[in-house]
Coordinates of C-alpha atoms in Angstrom, one line a residue:
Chain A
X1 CA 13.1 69.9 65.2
X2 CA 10.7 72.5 63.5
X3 CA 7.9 71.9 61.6
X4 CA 7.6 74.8 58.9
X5 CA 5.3 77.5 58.8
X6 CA 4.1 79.6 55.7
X7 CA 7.0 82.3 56.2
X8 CA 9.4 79.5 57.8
X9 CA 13.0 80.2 55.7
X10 CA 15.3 77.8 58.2
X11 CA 16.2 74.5 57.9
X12 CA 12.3 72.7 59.2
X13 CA 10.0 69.4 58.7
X14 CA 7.7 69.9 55.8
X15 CA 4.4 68.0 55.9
X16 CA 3.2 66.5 52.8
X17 CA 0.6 62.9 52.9
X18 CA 0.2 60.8 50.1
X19 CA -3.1 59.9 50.2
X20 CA -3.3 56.4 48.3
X21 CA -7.3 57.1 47.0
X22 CA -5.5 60.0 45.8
X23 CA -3.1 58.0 43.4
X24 CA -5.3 54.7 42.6
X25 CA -3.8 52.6 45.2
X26 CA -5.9 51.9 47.7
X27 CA -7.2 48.9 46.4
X28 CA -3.6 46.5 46.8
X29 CA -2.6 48.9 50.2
X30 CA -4.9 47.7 52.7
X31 CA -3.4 49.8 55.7
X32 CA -2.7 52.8 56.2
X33 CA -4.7 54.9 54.0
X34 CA -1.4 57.3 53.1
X35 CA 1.9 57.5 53.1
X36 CA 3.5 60.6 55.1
X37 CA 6.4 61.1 52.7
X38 CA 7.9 64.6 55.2
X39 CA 10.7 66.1 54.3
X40 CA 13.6 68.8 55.1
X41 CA 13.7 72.3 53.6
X42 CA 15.0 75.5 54.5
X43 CA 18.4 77.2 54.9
X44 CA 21.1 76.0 57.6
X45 CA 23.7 79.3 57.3
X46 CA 27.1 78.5 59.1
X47 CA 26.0 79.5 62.5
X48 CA 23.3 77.1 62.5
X49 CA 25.1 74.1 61.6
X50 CA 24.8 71.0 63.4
X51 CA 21.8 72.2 65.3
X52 CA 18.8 69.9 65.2
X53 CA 16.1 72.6 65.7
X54 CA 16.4 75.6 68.2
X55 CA 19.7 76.1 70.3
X56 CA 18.7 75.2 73.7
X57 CA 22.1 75.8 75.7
X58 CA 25.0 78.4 76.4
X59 CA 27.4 76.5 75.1
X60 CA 25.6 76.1 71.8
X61 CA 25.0 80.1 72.0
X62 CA 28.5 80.5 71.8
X63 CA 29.5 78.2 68.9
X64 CA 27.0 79.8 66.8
X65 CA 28.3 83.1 67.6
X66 CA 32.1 81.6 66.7
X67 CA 30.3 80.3 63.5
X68 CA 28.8 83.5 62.6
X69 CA 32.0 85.3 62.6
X70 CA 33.9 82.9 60.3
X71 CA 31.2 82.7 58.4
X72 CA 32.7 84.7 55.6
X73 CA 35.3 81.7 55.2
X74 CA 32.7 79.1 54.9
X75 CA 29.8 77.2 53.3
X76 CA 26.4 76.4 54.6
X77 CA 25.4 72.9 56.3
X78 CA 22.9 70.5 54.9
X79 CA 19.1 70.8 56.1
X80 CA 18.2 66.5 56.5
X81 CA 16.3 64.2 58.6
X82 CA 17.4 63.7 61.9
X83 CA 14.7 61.2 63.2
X84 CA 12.9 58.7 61.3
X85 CA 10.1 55.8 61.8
X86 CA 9.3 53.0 59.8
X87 CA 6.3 52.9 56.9
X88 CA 4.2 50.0 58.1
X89 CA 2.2 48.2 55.5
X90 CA -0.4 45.6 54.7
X91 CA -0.3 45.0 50.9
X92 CA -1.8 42.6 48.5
X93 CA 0.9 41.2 46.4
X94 CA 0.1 39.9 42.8
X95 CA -1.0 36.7 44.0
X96 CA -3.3 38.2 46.0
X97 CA -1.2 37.3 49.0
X98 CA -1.7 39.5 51.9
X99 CA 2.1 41.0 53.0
X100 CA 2.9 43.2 56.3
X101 CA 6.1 44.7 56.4
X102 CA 7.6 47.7 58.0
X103 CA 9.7 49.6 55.2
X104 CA 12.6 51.5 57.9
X105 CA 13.0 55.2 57.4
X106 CA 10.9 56.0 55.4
X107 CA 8.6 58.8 57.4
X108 CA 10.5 61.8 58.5
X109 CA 10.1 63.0 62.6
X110 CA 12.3 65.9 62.4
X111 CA 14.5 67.6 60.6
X112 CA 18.4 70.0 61.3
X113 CA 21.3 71.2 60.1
X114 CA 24.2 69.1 59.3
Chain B
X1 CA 14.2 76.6 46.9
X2 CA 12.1 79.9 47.7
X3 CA 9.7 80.8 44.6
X4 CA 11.1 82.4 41.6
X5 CA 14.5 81.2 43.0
X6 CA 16.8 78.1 41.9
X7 CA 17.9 75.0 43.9
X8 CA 21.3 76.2 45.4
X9 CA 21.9 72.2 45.5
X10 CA 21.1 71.3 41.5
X11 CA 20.4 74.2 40.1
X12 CA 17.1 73.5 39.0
X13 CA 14.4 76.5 38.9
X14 CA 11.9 76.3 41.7
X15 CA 8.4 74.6 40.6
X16 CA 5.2 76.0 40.4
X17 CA 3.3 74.3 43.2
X18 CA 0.9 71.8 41.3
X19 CA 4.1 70.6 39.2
X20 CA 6.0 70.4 42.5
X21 CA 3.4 68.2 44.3
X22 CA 3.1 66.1 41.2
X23 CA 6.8 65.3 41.5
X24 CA 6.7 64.6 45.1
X25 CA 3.6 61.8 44.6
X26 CA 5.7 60.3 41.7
X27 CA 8.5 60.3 44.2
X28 CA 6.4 58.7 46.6
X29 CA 5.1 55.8 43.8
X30 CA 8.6 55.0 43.0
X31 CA 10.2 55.1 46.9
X32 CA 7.3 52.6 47.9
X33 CA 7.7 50.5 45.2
X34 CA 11.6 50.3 45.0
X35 CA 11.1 49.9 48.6
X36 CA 9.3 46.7 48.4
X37 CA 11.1 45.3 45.3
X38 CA 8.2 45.7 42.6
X39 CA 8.3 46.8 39.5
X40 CA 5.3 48.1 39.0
X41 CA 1.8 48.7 41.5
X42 CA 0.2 44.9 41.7
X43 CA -2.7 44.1 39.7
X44 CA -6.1 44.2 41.1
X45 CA -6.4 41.9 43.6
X46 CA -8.8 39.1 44.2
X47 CA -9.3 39.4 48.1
X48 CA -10.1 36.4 50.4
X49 CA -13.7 36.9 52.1
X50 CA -13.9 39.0 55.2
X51 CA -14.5 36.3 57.4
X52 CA -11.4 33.8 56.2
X53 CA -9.2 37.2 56.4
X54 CA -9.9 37.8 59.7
X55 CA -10.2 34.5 60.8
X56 CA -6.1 34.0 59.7
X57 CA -5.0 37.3 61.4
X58 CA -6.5 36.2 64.7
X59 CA -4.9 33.0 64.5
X60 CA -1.9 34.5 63.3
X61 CA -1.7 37.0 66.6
X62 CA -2.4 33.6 68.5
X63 CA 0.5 31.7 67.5
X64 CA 2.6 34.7 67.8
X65 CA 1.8 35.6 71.4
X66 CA 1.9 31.6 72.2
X67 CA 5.1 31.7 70.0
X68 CA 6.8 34.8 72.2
X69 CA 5.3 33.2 75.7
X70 CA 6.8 29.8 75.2
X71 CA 10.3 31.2 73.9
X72 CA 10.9 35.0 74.9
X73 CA 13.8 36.4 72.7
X74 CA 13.6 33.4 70.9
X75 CA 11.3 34.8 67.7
X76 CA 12.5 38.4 66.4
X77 CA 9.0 40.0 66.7
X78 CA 8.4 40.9 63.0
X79 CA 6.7 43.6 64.1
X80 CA 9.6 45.6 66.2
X81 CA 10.8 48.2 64.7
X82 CA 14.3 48.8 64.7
X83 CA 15.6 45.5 63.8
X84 CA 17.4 47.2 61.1
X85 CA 16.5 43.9 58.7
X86 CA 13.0 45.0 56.7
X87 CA 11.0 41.3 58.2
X88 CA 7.8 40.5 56.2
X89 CA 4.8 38.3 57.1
X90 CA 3.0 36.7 54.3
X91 CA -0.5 35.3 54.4
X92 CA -1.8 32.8 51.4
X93 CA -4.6 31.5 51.3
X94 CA -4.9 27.9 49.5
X95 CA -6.2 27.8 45.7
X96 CA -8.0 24.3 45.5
X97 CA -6.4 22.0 42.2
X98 CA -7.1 18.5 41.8
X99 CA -9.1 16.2 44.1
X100 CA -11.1 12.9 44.5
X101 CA -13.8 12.1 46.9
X102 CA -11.6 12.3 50.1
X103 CA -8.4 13.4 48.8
X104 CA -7.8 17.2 47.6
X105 CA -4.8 19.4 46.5
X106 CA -4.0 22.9 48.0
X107 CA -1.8 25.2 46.2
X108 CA 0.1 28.6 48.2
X109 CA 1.5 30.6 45.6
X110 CA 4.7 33.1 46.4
X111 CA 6.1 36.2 44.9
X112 CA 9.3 36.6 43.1
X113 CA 9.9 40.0 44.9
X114 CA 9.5 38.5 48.3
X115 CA 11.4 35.0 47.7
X116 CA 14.0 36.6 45.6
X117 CA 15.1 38.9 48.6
X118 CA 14.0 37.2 51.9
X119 CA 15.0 34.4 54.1
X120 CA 12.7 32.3 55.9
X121 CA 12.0 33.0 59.5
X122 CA 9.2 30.3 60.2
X123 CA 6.3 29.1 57.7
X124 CA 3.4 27.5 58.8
X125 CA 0.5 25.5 57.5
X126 CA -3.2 26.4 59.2
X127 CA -5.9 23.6 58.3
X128 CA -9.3 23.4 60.1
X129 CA -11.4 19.9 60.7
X130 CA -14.9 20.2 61.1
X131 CA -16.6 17.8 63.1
X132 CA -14.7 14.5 62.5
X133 CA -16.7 12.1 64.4
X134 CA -16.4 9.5 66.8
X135 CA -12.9 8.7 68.3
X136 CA -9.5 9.3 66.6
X137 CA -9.5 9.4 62.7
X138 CA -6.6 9.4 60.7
X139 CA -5.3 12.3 58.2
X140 CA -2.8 12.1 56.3
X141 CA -1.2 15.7 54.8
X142 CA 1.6 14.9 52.1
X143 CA 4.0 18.1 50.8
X144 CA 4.7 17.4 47.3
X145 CA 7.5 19.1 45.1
X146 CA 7.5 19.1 41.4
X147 CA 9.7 15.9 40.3
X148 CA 12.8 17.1 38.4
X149 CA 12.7 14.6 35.5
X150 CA 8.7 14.2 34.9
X151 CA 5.8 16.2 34.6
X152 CA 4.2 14.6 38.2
X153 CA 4.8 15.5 41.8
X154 CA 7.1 13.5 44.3
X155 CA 6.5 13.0 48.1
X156 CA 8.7 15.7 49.9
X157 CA 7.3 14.8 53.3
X158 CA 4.1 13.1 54.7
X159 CA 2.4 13.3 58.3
X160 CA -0.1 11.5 59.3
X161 CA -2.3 13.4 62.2
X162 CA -4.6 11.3 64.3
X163 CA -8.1 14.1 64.5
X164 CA -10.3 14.1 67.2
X165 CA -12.5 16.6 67.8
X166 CA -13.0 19.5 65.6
X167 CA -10.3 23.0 65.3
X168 CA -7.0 24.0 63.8
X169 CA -4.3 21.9 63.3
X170 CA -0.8 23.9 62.4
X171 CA 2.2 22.3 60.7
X172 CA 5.3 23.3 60.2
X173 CA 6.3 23.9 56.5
X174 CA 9.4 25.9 57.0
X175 CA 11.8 23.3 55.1
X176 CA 8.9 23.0 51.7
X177 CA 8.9 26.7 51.6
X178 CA 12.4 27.2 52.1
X179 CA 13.3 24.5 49.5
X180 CA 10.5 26.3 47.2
X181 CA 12.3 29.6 47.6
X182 CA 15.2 28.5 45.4
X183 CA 12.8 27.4 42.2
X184 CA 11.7 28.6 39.6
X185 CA 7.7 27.8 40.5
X186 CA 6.9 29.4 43.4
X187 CA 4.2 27.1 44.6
X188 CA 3.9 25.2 47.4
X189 CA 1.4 22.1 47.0
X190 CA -0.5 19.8 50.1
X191 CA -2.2 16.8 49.3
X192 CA -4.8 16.1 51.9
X193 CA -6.4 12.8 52.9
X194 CA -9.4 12.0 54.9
X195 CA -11.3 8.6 55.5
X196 CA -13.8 8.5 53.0
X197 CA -16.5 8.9 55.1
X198 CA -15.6 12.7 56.0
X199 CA -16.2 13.5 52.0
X200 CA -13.8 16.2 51.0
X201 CA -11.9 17.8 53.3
X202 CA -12.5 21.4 52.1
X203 CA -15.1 23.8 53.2
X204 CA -17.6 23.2 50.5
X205 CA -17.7 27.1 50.2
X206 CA -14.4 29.2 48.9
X207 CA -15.6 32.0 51.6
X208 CA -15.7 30.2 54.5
X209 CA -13.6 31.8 57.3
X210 CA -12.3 28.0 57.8
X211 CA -10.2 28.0 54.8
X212 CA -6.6 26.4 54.8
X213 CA -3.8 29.1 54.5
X214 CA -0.1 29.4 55.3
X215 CA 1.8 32.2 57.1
X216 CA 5.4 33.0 56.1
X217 CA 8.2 35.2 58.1
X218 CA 10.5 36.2 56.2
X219 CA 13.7 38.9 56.9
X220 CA 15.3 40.4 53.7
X221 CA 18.3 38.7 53.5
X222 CA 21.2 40.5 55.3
X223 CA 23.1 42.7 52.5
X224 CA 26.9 41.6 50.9
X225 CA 29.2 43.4 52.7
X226 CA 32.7 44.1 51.2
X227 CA 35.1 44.5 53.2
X228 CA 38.0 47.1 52.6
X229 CA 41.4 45.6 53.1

């Protein structure tokens, strides 16, 4: 996957942390101190669909060429998640019971074109 | 969508920055919440002392290593990711309610979020004896459960425990919490009695890292499927 940059216009991982002194909440969220809510942006034209960051092989060379020049007769692909992790999380509930969980999926690893 | 642009996806104009990164925390608030089944950020809390906190992890991480070591593969480590099933562990420590001179009642309390969505893994009662005395002495630990046609308590299940040197004690309260689960009051209650020369078989002080707690597994319950004929 890519992680975008300032001038980044393909499909990449945008950072972006919650940081829960930030929003009030780090008095019932005991661990961690944020939330590392990434996600995908950026443009996935034809010839890059269904690559998950840079194209690393011949054969992918080629399809994207085949994909460029039918381009005209199609749409773009999707720019999502293609790796996750759980959110782990020690919480105080409102009887002041201390819950752990690990919420699946929630932080994004990487992202690529559908 | 690039600035001064519009979302090619729902057509909405692309927001200034501070608007946009006000959306995203709101998005944030409402996946973490939805996430864990609450309505709404929990009201301020009223932490247990330092020392009773960390007293409970460590004997929590005790009994789970003991736990995997004595049955590997047995236990679903809560804590492995990739289980697909979101697993919770819940800690609660005891709120003291009635008592006499050697006999005392605990109360656990349990979220509907958690008992509305969860089944129970394991649930187990941690009590600590200090310094019993001489030779075996008897304790008796009764689960009660709020009796359907009276205001009282009934007997769910009493064990008597012969004490003799002081330490943890763990019992198993999978079946009361389980049973609990299903109510309306989400309360689990433990009478405790002690000869009477112990005096009362609570730390005399609410901080004491010896306080009486229970620790719940729980696994959200495995979705309904439908199945297309």
């Amino acid at each position: 996957g890519v992680d975008c940059s300032a001038d980044s216009r393909m499909c990449c991982r945008q950072e972006f942390f919650v940081d829960f002194k930030e929003i009030g909440w780090e008095d019932w969220i005991i661990q961690p101190e944020g939330y590392h809510m990434n996600y995908c942006a950026g443009l996935c034209p034809l010839h890059m669909a269904g690559v998950p960051g840079l194209a690393a092989s011949f054969h992918t060379a080629v399809l994207n060429r085949i994909k460029a020049a039918s381009a005209a007769a199609a749409v773009d692909s999707c720019c999502v998640p293609t790796q996750r992790r759980p959110l782990s999380l020690l919480y105080y509930d409102r009887d002041s019971n201390i819950v752990k969980t690990d919420i699946p999926d929630m932080i994004v690893d990487s992202c690529g074109c559908t | 969508a690039a600035k001064g642009a519009w979302c090619p996806a729902c057509g909405v104009a692309a927001l200034a920055p501070g608007s946009q990164r006000d959306a995203l925390l709101a998005l944030a608030k409402q996946s973490i919440l939805a996430k864990l089944r609450l309505p709404a950020r929990p009201s301020v809390p009223h932490p247990p002392s330092r020392g009773a906190l960390l007293t409970a992890l460590r004997r929590m991480r005790a009994q789970r290593s003991d736990t995997a070591a004595a049955t590997p593969g047995m236990l679903r480590d809560p804590a492995q990711p990739g289980m697909g099933l979101q697993q919770y562990e819940i800690l609660s420590f005891a709120e003291s309610g009635s008592s006499a001179s050697h006999r005392v009642h605990l109360h656990f309390r349990f979220s509907q979020e958690v008992a509305g969505s969860t089944e129970i893994l394991q649930a187990t009662l941690y009590l600590f004896w200090a310094a019993p005395g001489p030779g075996a002495q008897p304790v008796t630990v009764r689960l009660l459960q709020p009796d359907p046609a009276g205001a009282n308590m009934t007997v769910a299940s009493e064990t008597r425990l012969e004490v003799q040197r002081s330490g943890w004690t763990t019992l198993d309260v999978g079946a009361a919490v389980r049973s609990l689960f299903g109510q309306e009051t989400l309360r689990l209650t433990v009478e405790l009695e002690v000869p009477e020369d112990w005096g009362s078989p609570l730390p005399t002080d609410h901080s004491d890292s010896h306080w009486p707690f229970v620790v719940v597994q729980a696994q959200a319950r495995t979705p309904h499927r439908v199945h297309r004929r």
